[in-house]
């Protein structure tokens, strides 16, 4: 098995990013290594520019994301971690695959419709052809499996369509058709100030999120002040219906403890938040403090981050080059 996953390099990562995606990557890395498989993780900087990025903040965000992935458990010695733009084969293969992709296929991509909204004519061409670059990201490495959430399944189907049509048109068996890998249900972490809104780095209140860089005192203070209600915790999950803030804190506890909501409520049911919040704070500090310490160490050594990413890019290019060369050859180029 060989899997390929990309993540847009935005800075100021928070608990929602970790529990919602990054932690699943670490689990996948460990599992595939045990099974003799291989994981490639890349910072999708070329995808990110489909919308305007302020250059200085963007450059900083790329390093921050690399540091966060490593601090959370992605090991550059066990997986291949790199910047997308450092492997020029991605952009080259996208252009070649543009000749195979059909306009009608791209017109059916719902994510473009969602992101462009009513201003479709004002959206960038890069946003429109984003799925073809995603296809190149995957097909370039002959990936056998791709972790996909519900919002990306359509793009993986497009990659398979492009691969099938290319192989058929040119009479080759070049591209592997990747299979979807459905990750474990990701924890959906909400704002600490509003249980109906996702935890977000763009929230104007820093108290609404737990940043991966927060120290122990800050984590404890944010959870202590997190919005709740006056009722005690129920003994069963049905008792959390209509209690968004209470449900969010229970979900966070379950995700950090690696258990389920029923088990958390079996332990804390009937207790008030005066008891539950300190227990949650202790758990969060225990789980996140080592990440924050490693993240701070990595952020203080940008040269080392650049070295690790360059090493990963070199490994990725070694895998990508034969596929790109074979694509040029198949097309008579």
mmCIF file of N, CA and C in Angstrom, residues 115-248:
data_model
loop_
_atom_site.group_PDB
_atom_site.id
_atom_site.type_symbol
_atom_site.label_atom_id
_atom_site.label_comp_id
_atom_site.label_asym_id
_atom_site.label_seq_id
_atom_site.Cartn_x
_atom_site.Cartn_y
_atom_site.Cartn_z
ATOM 1 N N UNK A 115 -17.310 26.865 -3.147
ATOM 2 C CA UNK A 115 -16.296 27.864 -2.821
ATOM 3 C C UNK A 115 -16.453 29.152 -3.636
ATOM 4 N N UNK A 116 -16.880 29.022 -4.878
ATOM 5 C CA UNK A 116 -17.023 30.215 -5.724
ATOM 6 C C UNK A 116 -18.332 30.936 -5.441
ATOM 7 N N UNK A 117 -19.347 30.192 -4.965
ATOM 8 C CA UNK A 117 -20.625 30.802 -4.628
ATOM 9 C C UNK A 117 -21.263 31.509 -5.811
ATOM 10 N N UNK A 118 -21.777 32.709 -5.540
ATOM 11 C CA UNK A 118 -22.442 33.472 -6.606
ATOM 12 C C UNK A 118 -21.449 34.208 -7.491
ATOM 13 N N UNK A 119 -20.173 34.204 -7.084
ATOM 14 C CA UNK A 119 -19.157 34.924 -7.854
ATOM 15 C C UNK A 119 -18.334 33.951 -8.694
ATOM 16 N N UNK A 120 -18.994 33.042 -9.379
ATOM 17 C CA UNK A 120 -18.283 32.015 -10.142
ATOM 18 C C UNK A 120 -17.380 32.624 -11.209
ATOM 19 N N UNK A 121 -17.845 33.670 -11.868
ATOM 20 C CA UNK A 121 -17.035 34.296 -12.921
ATOM 21 C C UNK A 121 -15.801 34.988 -12.355
ATOM 22 N N UNK A 122 -15.841 35.309 -11.085
ATOM 23 C CA UNK A 122 -14.703 35.987 -10.466
ATOM 24 C C UNK A 122 -13.731 35.042 -9.783
ATOM 25 N N UNK A 123 -14.041 33.736 -9.772
ATOM 26 C CA UNK A 123 -13.144 32.760 -9.148
ATOM 27 C C UNK A 123 -11.920 32.531 -10.022
ATOM 28 N N UNK A 124 -10.825 32.112 -9.412
ATOM 29 C CA UNK A 124 -9.596 31.878 -10.176
ATOM 30 C C UNK A 124 -9.706 30.596 -10.992
ATOM 31 N N UNK A 125 -8.945 30.554 -12.077
ATOM 32 C CA UNK A 125 -8.863 29.334 -12.881
ATOM 33 C C UNK A 125 -8.251 28.212 -12.039
ATOM 34 N N UNK A 126 -7.329 28.574 -11.144
ATOM 35 C CA UNK A 126 -6.696 27.579 -10.282
ATOM 36 C C UNK A 126 -7.726 26.887 -9.396
ATOM 37 N N UNK A 127 -8.712 27.635 -8.900
ATOM 38 C CA UNK A 127 -9.757 27.033 -8.083
ATOM 39 C C UNK A 127 -10.590 26.057 -8.916
ATOM 40 N N UNK A 128 -10.817 26.415 -10.191
ATOM 41 C CA UNK A 128 -11.608 25.551 -11.079
ATOM 42 C C UNK A 128 -10.866 24.256 -11.403
ATOM 43 N N UNK A 129 -9.554 24.360 -11.652
ATOM 44 C CA UNK A 129 -8.776 23.170 -12.036
ATOM 45 C C UNK A 129 -8.108 22.483 -10.847
ATOM 46 N N UNK A 130 -8.408 22.943 -9.646
ATOM 47 C CA UNK A 130 -7.896 22.360 -8.401
ATOM 48 C C UNK A 130 -7.999 20.827 -8.391
ATOM 49 N N UNK A 131 -9.146 20.242 -8.820
ATOM 50 C CA UNK A 131 -9.259 18.777 -8.775
ATOM 51 C C UNK A 131 -8.292 18.055 -9.715
ATOM 52 N N UNK A 132 -7.876 18.713 -10.797
ATOM 53 C CA UNK A 132 -6.911 18.067 -11.697
ATOM 54 C C UNK A 132 -5.540 18.020 -11.029
ATOM 55 N N UNK A 133 -5.188 19.073 -10.304
ATOM 56 C CA UNK A 133 -3.939 19.040 -9.545
ATOM 57 C C UNK A 133 -4.019 17.962 -8.463
ATOM 58 N N UNK A 134 -5.180 17.806 -7.838
ATOM 59 C CA UNK A 134 -5.335 16.733 -6.858
ATOM 60 C C UNK A 134 -5.131 15.359 -7.509
ATOM 61 N N UNK A 135 -5.648 15.210 -8.719
ATOM 62 C CA UNK A 135 -5.444 13.948 -9.435
ATOM 63 C C UNK A 135 -3.961 13.717 -9.686
ATOM 64 N N UNK A 136 -3.254 14.778 -10.080
ATOM 65 C CA UNK A 136 -1.816 14.660 -10.321
ATOM 66 C C UNK A 136 -1.076 14.291 -9.035
ATOM 67 N N UNK A 137 -1.478 14.890 -7.917
ATOM 68 C CA UNK A 137 -0.851 14.594 -6.625
ATOM 69 C C UNK A 137 -0.869 13.099 -6.333
ATOM 70 N N UNK A 138 -1.977 12.469 -6.677
ATOM 71 C CA UNK A 138 -2.185 11.063 -6.346
ATOM 72 C C UNK A 138 -1.578 10.132 -7.391
ATOM 73 N N UNK A 139 -1.870 10.417 -8.669
ATOM 74 C CA UNK A 139 -1.438 9.529 -9.750
ATOM 75 C C UNK A 139 0.075 9.555 -9.936
ATOM 76 N N UNK A 140 0.690 10.673 -9.576
ATOM 77 C CA UNK A 140 2.131 10.828 -9.734
ATOM 78 C C UNK A 140 2.905 9.760 -8.967
ATOM 79 N N UNK A 141 2.363 9.336 -7.839
ATOM 80 C CA UNK A 141 3.078 8.402 -6.968
ATOM 81 C C UNK A 141 2.522 6.980 -7.045
ATOM 82 N N UNK A 142 1.637 6.746 -8.014
ATOM 83 C CA UNK A 142 1.031 5.416 -8.140
ATOM 84 C C UNK A 142 0.414 4.990 -6.803
ATOM 85 N N UNK A 143 -0.280 5.943 -6.166
ATOM 86 C CA UNK A 143 -0.901 5.659 -4.872
ATOM 87 C C UNK A 143 -1.950 4.569 -5.022
ATOM 88 N N UNK A 144 -1.960 3.648 -4.089
ATOM 89 C CA UNK A 144 -2.972 2.589 -4.112
ATOM 90 C C UNK A 144 -4.209 2.992 -3.327
ATOM 91 N N UNK A 145 -4.021 3.839 -2.311
ATOM 92 C CA UNK A 145 -5.134 4.258 -1.471
ATOM 93 C C UNK A 145 -4.984 5.739 -1.115
ATOM 94 N N UNK A 146 -6.121 6.415 -0.994
ATOM 95 C CA UNK A 146 -6.122 7.827 -0.625
ATOM 96 C C UNK A 146 -7.152 8.042 0.481
ATOM 97 N N UNK A 147 -6.720 8.562 1.638
ATOM 98 C CA UNK A 147 -7.695 8.873 2.693
ATOM 99 C C UNK A 147 -8.598 10.016 2.235
ATOM 100 N N UNK A 148 -9.892 9.803 2.267
ATOM 101 C CA UNK A 148 -10.825 10.837 1.807
ATOM 102 C C UNK A 148 -11.987 10.981 2.777
ATOM 103 N N UNK A 149 -12.371 12.229 3.018
ATOM 104 C CA UNK A 149 -13.605 12.507 3.728
ATOM 105 C C UNK A 149 -14.732 12.624 2.719
ATOM 106 N N UNK A 150 -15.916 12.876 3.210
ATOM 107 C CA UNK A 150 -17.082 12.940 2.332
ATOM 108 C C UNK A 150 -16.931 14.033 1.281
ATOM 109 N N UNK A 151 -16.280 15.160 1.660
ATOM 110 C CA UNK A 151 -16.174 16.293 0.742
ATOM 111 C C UNK A 151 -15.150 16.072 -0.362
ATOM 112 N N UNK A 152 -14.313 15.029 -0.254
ATOM 113 C CA UNK A 152 -13.273 14.797 -1.261
ATOM 114 C C UNK A 152 -13.517 13.548 -2.099
ATOM 115 N N UNK A 153 -14.564 12.792 -1.812
ATOM 116 C CA UNK A 153 -14.814 11.560 -2.562
ATOM 117 C C UNK A 153 -15.000 11.842 -4.050
ATOM 118 N N UNK A 154 -15.674 12.941 -4.369
ATOM 119 C CA UNK A 154 -15.912 13.278 -5.773
ATOM 120 C C UNK A 154 -14.606 13.551 -6.499
ATOM 121 N N UNK A 155 -13.648 14.169 -5.822
ATOM 122 C CA UNK A 155 -12.363 14.464 -6.456
ATOM 123 C C UNK A 155 -11.559 13.190 -6.702
ATOM 124 N N UNK A 156 -11.653 12.229 -5.801
ATOM 125 C CA UNK A 156 -10.951 10.964 -6.028
ATOM 126 C C UNK A 156 -11.585 10.208 -7.199
ATOM 127 N N UNK A 157 -12.895 10.271 -7.325
ATOM 128 C CA UNK A 157 -13.569 9.645 -8.468
ATOM 129 C C UNK A 157 -13.107 10.293 -9.767
ATOM 130 N N UNK A 158 -12.894 11.614 -9.746
ATOM 131 C CA UNK A 158 -12.375 12.306 -10.925
ATOM 132 C C UNK A 158 -10.972 11.801 -11.258
ATOM 133 N N UNK A 159 -10.133 11.632 -10.241
ATOM 134 C CA UNK A 159 -8.774 11.128 -10.481
ATOM 135 C C UNK A 159 -8.823 9.757 -11.140
ATOM 136 N N UNK A 160 -9.728 8.914 -10.699
ATOM 137 C CA UNK A 160 -9.874 7.587 -11.296
ATOM 138 C C UNK A 160 -10.362 7.691 -12.751
ATOM 139 N N UNK A 161 -11.276 8.625 -13.015
ATOM 140 C CA UNK A 161 -11.763 8.817 -14.393
ATOM 141 C C UNK A 161 -10.640 9.289 -15.306
ATOM 142 N N UNK A 162 -9.830 10.226 -14.803
ATOM 143 C CA UNK A 162 -8.709 10.738 -15.598
ATOM 144 C C UNK A 162 -7.713 9.618 -15.879
ATOM 145 N N UNK A 163 -7.400 8.834 -14.850
ATOM 146 C CA UNK A 163 -6.445 7.733 -15.025
ATOM 147 C C UNK A 163 -6.960 6.711 -16.036
ATOM 148 N N UNK A 164 -8.221 6.373 -15.937
ATOM 149 C CA UNK A 164 -8.808 5.381 -16.852
ATOM 150 C C UNK A 164 -8.788 5.884 -18.289
ATOM 151 N N UNK A 165 -9.191 7.136 -18.480
ATOM 152 C CA UNK A 165 -9.235 7.689 -19.830
ATOM 153 C C UNK A 165 -7.833 7.807 -20.425
ATOM 154 N N UNK A 166 -6.868 8.252 -19.611
ATOM 155 C CA UNK A 166 -5.497 8.369 -20.109
ATOM 156 C C UNK A 166 -4.970 6.995 -20.519
ATOM 157 N N UNK A 167 -5.116 6.018 -19.636
ATOM 158 C CA UNK A 167 -4.626 4.667 -19.949
ATOM 159 C C UNK A 167 -5.273 4.126 -21.217
ATOM 160 N N UNK A 168 -6.565 4.392 -21.401
ATOM 161 C CA UNK A 168 -7.295 3.901 -22.571
ATOM 162 C C UNK A 168 -6.887 4.646 -23.828
ATOM 163 N N UNK A 169 -6.845 5.983 -23.745
ATOM 164 C CA UNK A 169 -6.521 6.803 -24.926
ATOM 165 C C UNK A 169 -5.142 6.482 -25.479
ATOM 166 N N UNK A 170 -4.177 6.255 -24.599
ATOM 167 C CA UNK A 170 -2.801 6.065 -25.046
ATOM 168 C C UNK A 170 -2.373 4.594 -25.046
ATOM 169 N N UNK A 171 -3.300 3.708 -24.745
ATOM 170 C CA UNK A 171 -2.991 2.277 -24.816
ATOM 171 C C UNK A 171 -1.888 1.843 -23.875
ATOM 172 N N UNK A 172 -1.920 2.390 -22.661
ATOM 173 C CA UNK A 172 -0.897 2.047 -21.663
ATOM 174 C C UNK A 172 -1.576 1.610 -20.365
ATOM 175 N N UNK A 173 -0.807 0.990 -19.514
ATOM 176 C CA UNK A 173 -1.263 0.702 -18.153
ATOM 177 C C UNK A 173 -0.359 1.473 -17.199
ATOM 178 N N UNK A 174 -0.433 2.784 -17.325
ATOM 179 C CA UNK A 174 0.505 3.653 -16.603
ATOM 180 C C UNK A 174 0.015 3.994 -15.201
ATOM 181 N N UNK A 175 -1.184 4.520 -15.107
ATOM 182 C CA UNK A 175 -1.646 5.047 -13.838
ATOM 183 C C UNK A 175 -2.427 4.011 -13.035
ATOM 184 N N UNK A 176 -2.065 3.899 -11.765
ATOM 185 C CA UNK A 176 -2.804 3.062 -10.827
ATOM 186 C C UNK A 176 -4.107 3.767 -10.453
ATOM 187 N N UNK A 177 -5.197 3.027 -10.414
ATOM 188 C CA UNK A 177 -6.470 3.604 -9.981
ATOM 189 C C UNK A 177 -6.548 3.517 -8.452
ATOM 190 N N UNK A 178 -6.454 4.647 -7.778
ATOM 191 C CA UNK A 178 -6.415 4.617 -6.309
ATOM 192 C C UNK A 178 -7.776 4.288 -5.713
ATOM 193 N N UNK A 179 -7.736 3.559 -4.627
ATOM 194 C CA UNK A 179 -8.953 3.220 -3.902
ATOM 195 C C UNK A 179 -9.131 4.191 -2.738
ATOM 196 N N UNK A 180 -10.377 4.516 -2.399
ATOM 197 C CA UNK A 180 -10.592 5.401 -1.238
ATOM 198 C C UNK A 180 -10.296 4.674 0.061
ATOM 199 N N UNK A 181 -9.711 5.382 0.994
ATOM 200 C CA UNK A 181 -9.493 4.867 2.345
ATOM 201 C C UNK A 181 -10.302 5.759 3.275
ATOM 202 N N UNK A 182 -11.344 5.220 3.841
ATOM 203 C CA UNK A 182 -12.203 6.018 4.709
ATOM 204 C C UNK A 182 -11.583 6.041 6.101
ATOM 205 N N UNK A 183 -11.138 7.218 6.556
ATOM 206 C CA UNK A 183 -10.503 7.282 7.874
ATOM 207 C C UNK A 183 -11.531 7.102 8.977
ATOM 208 N N UNK A 184 -11.079 6.826 10.191
ATOM 209 C CA UNK A 184 -12.022 6.757 11.318
ATOM 210 C C UNK A 184 -12.782 8.067 11.445
ATOM 211 N N UNK A 185 -13.978 7.992 11.982
ATOM 212 C CA UNK A 185 -14.762 9.213 12.151
ATOM 213 C C UNK A 185 -13.933 10.250 12.892
ATOM 214 N N UNK A 186 -13.714 11.374 12.234
ATOM 215 C CA UNK A 186 -12.918 12.436 12.841
ATOM 216 C C UNK A 186 -13.761 13.190 13.867
ATOM 217 N N UNK A 187 -13.130 13.558 14.960
ATOM 218 C CA UNK A 187 -13.828 14.345 15.968
ATOM 219 C C UNK A 187 -14.160 15.718 15.390
ATOM 220 N N UNK A 188 -15.387 16.138 15.565
ATOM 221 C CA UNK A 188 -15.807 17.465 15.113
ATOM 222 C C UNK A 188 -15.791 18.391 16.329
ATOM 223 N N UNK A 189 -14.745 19.192 16.417
ATOM 224 C CA UNK A 189 -14.533 20.030 17.592
ATOM 225 C C UNK A 189 -15.092 21.421 17.347
ATOM 226 N N UNK A 190 -15.908 21.881 18.286
ATOM 227 C CA UNK A 190 -16.592 23.153 18.130
ATOM 228 C C UNK A 190 -15.946 24.240 18.996
ATOM 229 N N UNK A 191 -16.375 25.476 18.765
ATOM 230 C CA UNK A 191 -15.871 26.618 19.515
ATOM 231 C C UNK A 191 -16.167 26.473 21.002
ATOM 232 N N UNK A 192 -15.230 26.936 21.830
ATOM 233 C CA UNK A 192 -15.450 26.913 23.278
ATOM 234 C C UNK A 192 -16.416 28.008 23.725
ATOM 235 N N UNK A 193 -16.749 28.914 22.806
ATOM 236 C CA UNK A 193 -17.675 30.009 23.130
ATOM 237 C C UNK A 193 -19.039 29.828 22.492
ATOM 238 N N UNK A 194 -19.115 28.943 21.484
ATOM 239 C CA UNK A 194 -20.366 28.737 20.755
ATOM 240 C C UNK A 194 -20.391 27.311 20.218
ATOM 241 N N UNK A 195 -21.154 26.459 20.848
ATOM 242 C CA UNK A 195 -21.174 25.050 20.480
ATOM 243 C C UNK A 195 -21.764 24.757 19.124
ATOM 244 N N UNK A 196 -22.320 25.777 18.447
ATOM 245 C CA UNK A 196 -22.894 25.566 17.120
ATOM 246 C C UNK A 196 -21.916 25.915 15.999
ATOM 247 N N UNK A 197 -20.735 26.447 16.344
ATOM 248 C CA UNK A 197 -19.742 26.863 15.348
ATOM 249 C C UNK A 197 -18.467 26.053 15.523
ATOM 250 N N UNK A 198 -17.843 25.667 14.413
ATOM 251 C CA UNK A 198 -16.608 24.897 14.489
ATOM 252 C C UNK A 198 -15.492 25.740 15.105
ATOM 253 N N UNK A 199 -14.605 25.075 15.820
ATOM 254 C CA UNK A 199 -13.408 25.745 16.318
ATOM 255 C C UNK A 199 -12.611 26.242 15.127
ATOM 256 N N UNK A 200 -12.206 27.499 15.149
ATOM 257 C CA UNK A 200 -11.586 28.104 13.967
ATOM 258 C C UNK A 200 -10.480 29.069 14.368
ATOM 259 N N UNK A 201 -9.440 29.104 13.550
ATOM 260 C CA UNK A 201 -8.350 30.056 13.806
ATOM 261 C C UNK A 201 -8.769 31.476 13.466
ATOM 262 N N UNK A 202 -9.845 31.628 12.680
ATOM 263 C CA UNK A 202 -10.294 32.966 12.287
ATOM 264 C C UNK A 202 -11.259 33.584 13.285
ATOM 265 N N UNK A 203 -11.651 32.828 14.304
ATOM 266 C CA UNK A 203 -12.548 33.381 15.321
ATOM 267 C C UNK A 203 -11.854 34.556 16.005
ATOM 268 N N UNK A 204 -12.520 35.701 16.127
ATOM 269 C CA UNK A 204 -11.862 36.870 16.726
ATOM 270 C C UNK A 204 -11.468 36.671 18.185
ATOM 271 N N UNK A 205 -12.120 35.738 18.870
ATOM 272 C CA UNK A 205 -11.790 35.480 20.274
ATOM 273 C C UNK A 205 -10.836 34.302 20.396
ATOM 274 N N UNK A 206 -9.668 34.556 20.982
ATOM 275 C CA UNK A 206 -8.713 33.464 21.196
ATOM 276 C C UNK A 206 -9.240 32.474 22.230
ATOM 277 N N UNK A 207 -10.206 32.897 23.040
ATOM 278 C CA UNK A 207 -10.787 32.009 24.044
ATOM 279 C C UNK A 207 -11.696 30.956 23.417
ATOM 280 N N UNK A 208 -11.978 31.089 22.132
ATOM 281 C CA UNK A 208 -12.862 30.143 21.460
ATOM 282 C C UNK A 208 -12.144 28.873 21.040
ATOM 283 N N UNK A 209 -10.829 28.870 21.121
ATOM 284 C CA UNK A 209 -10.058 27.723 20.634
ATOM 285 C C UNK A 209 -8.892 27.429 21.563
ATOM 286 N N UNK A 210 -8.409 26.209 21.470
ATOM 287 C CA UNK A 210 -7.165 25.826 22.142
ATOM 288 C C UNK A 210 -6.116 25.669 21.056
ATOM 289 N N UNK A 211 -5.142 26.560 21.060
ATOM 290 C CA UNK A 211 -4.071 26.510 20.075
ATOM 291 C C UNK A 211 -3.060 25.441 20.467
ATOM 292 N N UNK A 212 -2.426 24.832 19.474
ATOM 293 C CA UNK A 212 -1.414 23.823 19.788
ATOM 294 C C UNK A 212 -0.194 24.433 20.477
ATOM 295 N N UNK A 213 -0.075 25.751 20.404
ATOM 296 C CA UNK A 213 1.048 26.436 21.059
ATOM 297 C C UNK A 213 0.707 26.905 22.473
ATOM 298 N N UNK A 214 -0.527 26.741 22.927
ATOM 299 C CA UNK A 214 -0.932 27.208 24.259
ATOM 300 C C UNK A 214 -0.197 26.431 25.349
ATOM 301 N N UNK A 215 0.194 27.142 26.418
ATOM 302 C CA UNK A 215 0.830 26.452 27.541
ATOM 303 C C UNK A 215 -0.237 25.863 28.462
ATOM 304 N N UNK A 216 0.215 25.148 29.483
ATOM 305 C CA UNK A 216 -0.705 24.432 30.363
ATOM 306 C C UNK A 216 -1.687 25.367 31.061
ATOM 307 N N UNK A 217 -1.198 26.498 31.562
ATOM 308 C CA UNK A 217 -2.077 27.430 32.266
ATOM 309 C C UNK A 217 -3.138 28.002 31.332
ATOM 310 N N UNK A 218 -2.746 28.286 30.100
ATOM 311 C CA UNK A 218 -3.694 28.849 29.143
ATOM 312 C C UNK A 218 -4.766 27.826 28.769
ATOM 313 N N UNK A 219 -4.352 26.590 28.548
ATOM 314 C CA UNK A 219 -5.319 25.532 28.236
ATOM 315 C C UNK A 219 -6.327 25.389 29.365
ATOM 316 N N UNK A 220 -5.830 25.322 30.587
ATOM 317 C CA UNK A 220 -6.712 25.165 31.750
ATOM 318 C C UNK A 220 -7.667 26.348 31.887
ATOM 319 N N UNK A 221 -7.161 27.560 31.665
ATOM 320 C CA UNK A 221 -8.003 28.754 31.792
ATOM 321 C C UNK A 221 -9.100 28.773 30.727
ATOM 322 N N UNK A 222 -8.762 28.396 29.504
ATOM 323 C CA UNK A 222 -9.753 28.406 28.434
ATOM 324 C C UNK A 222 -10.855 27.384 28.686
ATOM 325 N N UNK A 223 -10.480 26.208 29.179
ATOM 326 C CA UNK A 223 -11.489 25.186 29.451
ATOM 327 C C UNK A 223 -12.321 25.553 30.675
ATOM 328 N N UNK A 224 -11.707 26.198 31.635
ATOM 329 C CA UNK A 224 -12.444 26.628 32.824
ATOM 330 C C UNK A 224 -13.506 27.661 32.468
ATOM 331 N N UNK A 225 -13.192 28.504 31.479
ATOM 332 C CA UNK A 225 -14.113 29.566 31.076
ATOM 333 C C UNK A 225 -14.990 29.173 29.889
ATOM 334 N N UNK A 226 -14.849 27.947 29.393
ATOM 335 C CA UNK A 226 -15.636 27.505 28.247
ATOM 336 C C UNK A 226 -17.124 27.587 28.573
ATOM 337 N N UNK A 227 -17.901 27.962 27.588
ATOM 338 C CA UNK A 227 -19.347 28.113 27.779
ATOM 339 C C UNK A 227 -19.992 26.754 28.045
ATOM 340 N N UNK A 228 -20.860 26.700 29.040
ATOM 341 C CA UNK A 228 -21.600 25.474 29.350
ATOM 342 C C UNK A 228 -23.032 25.863 29.717
ATOM 343 N N UNK A 229 -23.722 24.982 30.410
ATOM 344 C CA UNK A 229 -25.064 25.284 30.917
ATOM 345 C C UNK A 229 -25.120 24.844 32.379
ATOM 346 N N UNK A 230 -26.193 25.193 33.100
ATOM 347 C CA UNK A 230 -26.221 24.894 34.545
ATOM 348 C C UNK A 230 -26.555 23.453 34.901
ATOM 349 N N UNK A 231 -26.967 22.651 33.924
ATOM 350 C CA UNK A 231 -27.382 21.288 34.221
ATOM 351 C C UNK A 231 -26.170 20.368 34.391
ATOM 352 N N UNK A 232 -26.293 19.325 35.219
ATOM 353 C CA UNK A 232 -25.202 18.345 35.333
ATOM 354 C C UNK A 232 -25.112 17.499 34.071
ATOM 355 N N UNK A 233 -24.013 16.787 33.930
ATOM 356 C CA UNK A 233 -23.864 15.900 32.773
ATOM 357 C C UNK A 233 -24.839 14.732 32.892
ATOM 358 N N UNK A 234 -25.429 14.330 31.773
ATOM 359 C CA UNK A 234 -26.355 13.197 31.793
ATOM 360 C C UNK A 234 -25.586 11.876 31.870
ATOM 361 N N UNK A 235 -26.302 10.806 32.078
ATOM 362 C CA UNK A 235 -25.676 9.482 32.137
ATOM 363 C C UNK A 235 -25.673 8.800 30.780
ATOM 364 N N UNK A 236 -26.464 9.319 29.835
ATOM 365 C CA UNK A 236 -26.536 8.740 28.490
ATOM 366 C C UNK A 236 -26.418 9.840 27.444
ATOM 367 N N UNK A 237 -25.946 9.460 26.236
ATOM 368 C CA UNK A 237 -25.686 10.439 25.180
ATOM 369 C C UNK A 237 -26.934 11.189 24.750
ATOM 370 N N UNK A 238 -28.105 10.558 24.835
ATOM 371 C CA UNK A 238 -29.344 11.237 24.428
ATOM 372 C C UNK A 238 -29.605 12.474 25.278
ATOM 373 N N UNK A 239 -29.059 12.479 26.483
ATOM 374 C CA UNK A 239 -29.244 13.623 27.359
ATOM 375 C C UNK A 239 -28.456 14.852 26.948
ATOM 376 N N UNK A 240 -27.580 14.702 25.952
ATOM 377 C CA UNK A 240 -26.806 15.846 25.450
ATOM 378 C C UNK A 240 -27.512 16.563 24.309
ATOM 379 N N UNK A 241 -28.613 16.011 23.835
ATOM 380 C CA UNK A 241 -29.340 16.647 22.729
ATOM 381 C C UNK A 241 -29.819 18.030 23.146
ATOM 382 N N UNK A 242 -29.573 19.004 22.273
ATOM 383 C CA UNK A 242 -29.953 20.376 22.567
ATOM 384 C C UNK A 242 -29.014 21.088 23.521
ATOM 385 N N UNK A 243 -27.913 20.440 23.885
ATOM 386 C CA UNK A 243 -26.915 21.036 24.785
ATOM 387 C C UNK A 243 -25.566 21.073 24.063
ATOM 388 N N UNK A 244 -25.450 21.951 23.088
ATOM 389 C CA UNK A 244 -24.303 21.961 22.173
ATOM 390 C C UNK A 244 -22.978 22.142 22.901
ATOM 391 N N UNK A 245 -22.922 23.060 23.861
ATOM 392 C CA UNK A 245 -21.655 23.329 24.542
ATOM 393 C C UNK A 245 -21.252 22.155 25.432
ATOM 394 N N UNK A 246 -22.230 21.562 26.129
ATOM 395 C CA UNK A 246 -21.927 20.401 26.957
ATOM 396 C C UNK A 246 -21.443 19.238 26.092
ATOM 397 N N UNK A 247 -22.120 19.018 24.984
ATOM 398 C CA UNK A 247 -21.740 17.936 24.075
ATOM 399 C C UNK A 247 -20.329 18.143 23.551
ATOM 400 N N UNK A 248 -19.970 19.394 23.248
ATOM 401 C CA UNK A 248 -18.644 19.679 22.715
ATOM 402 C C UNK A 248 -17.552 19.307 23.709
#
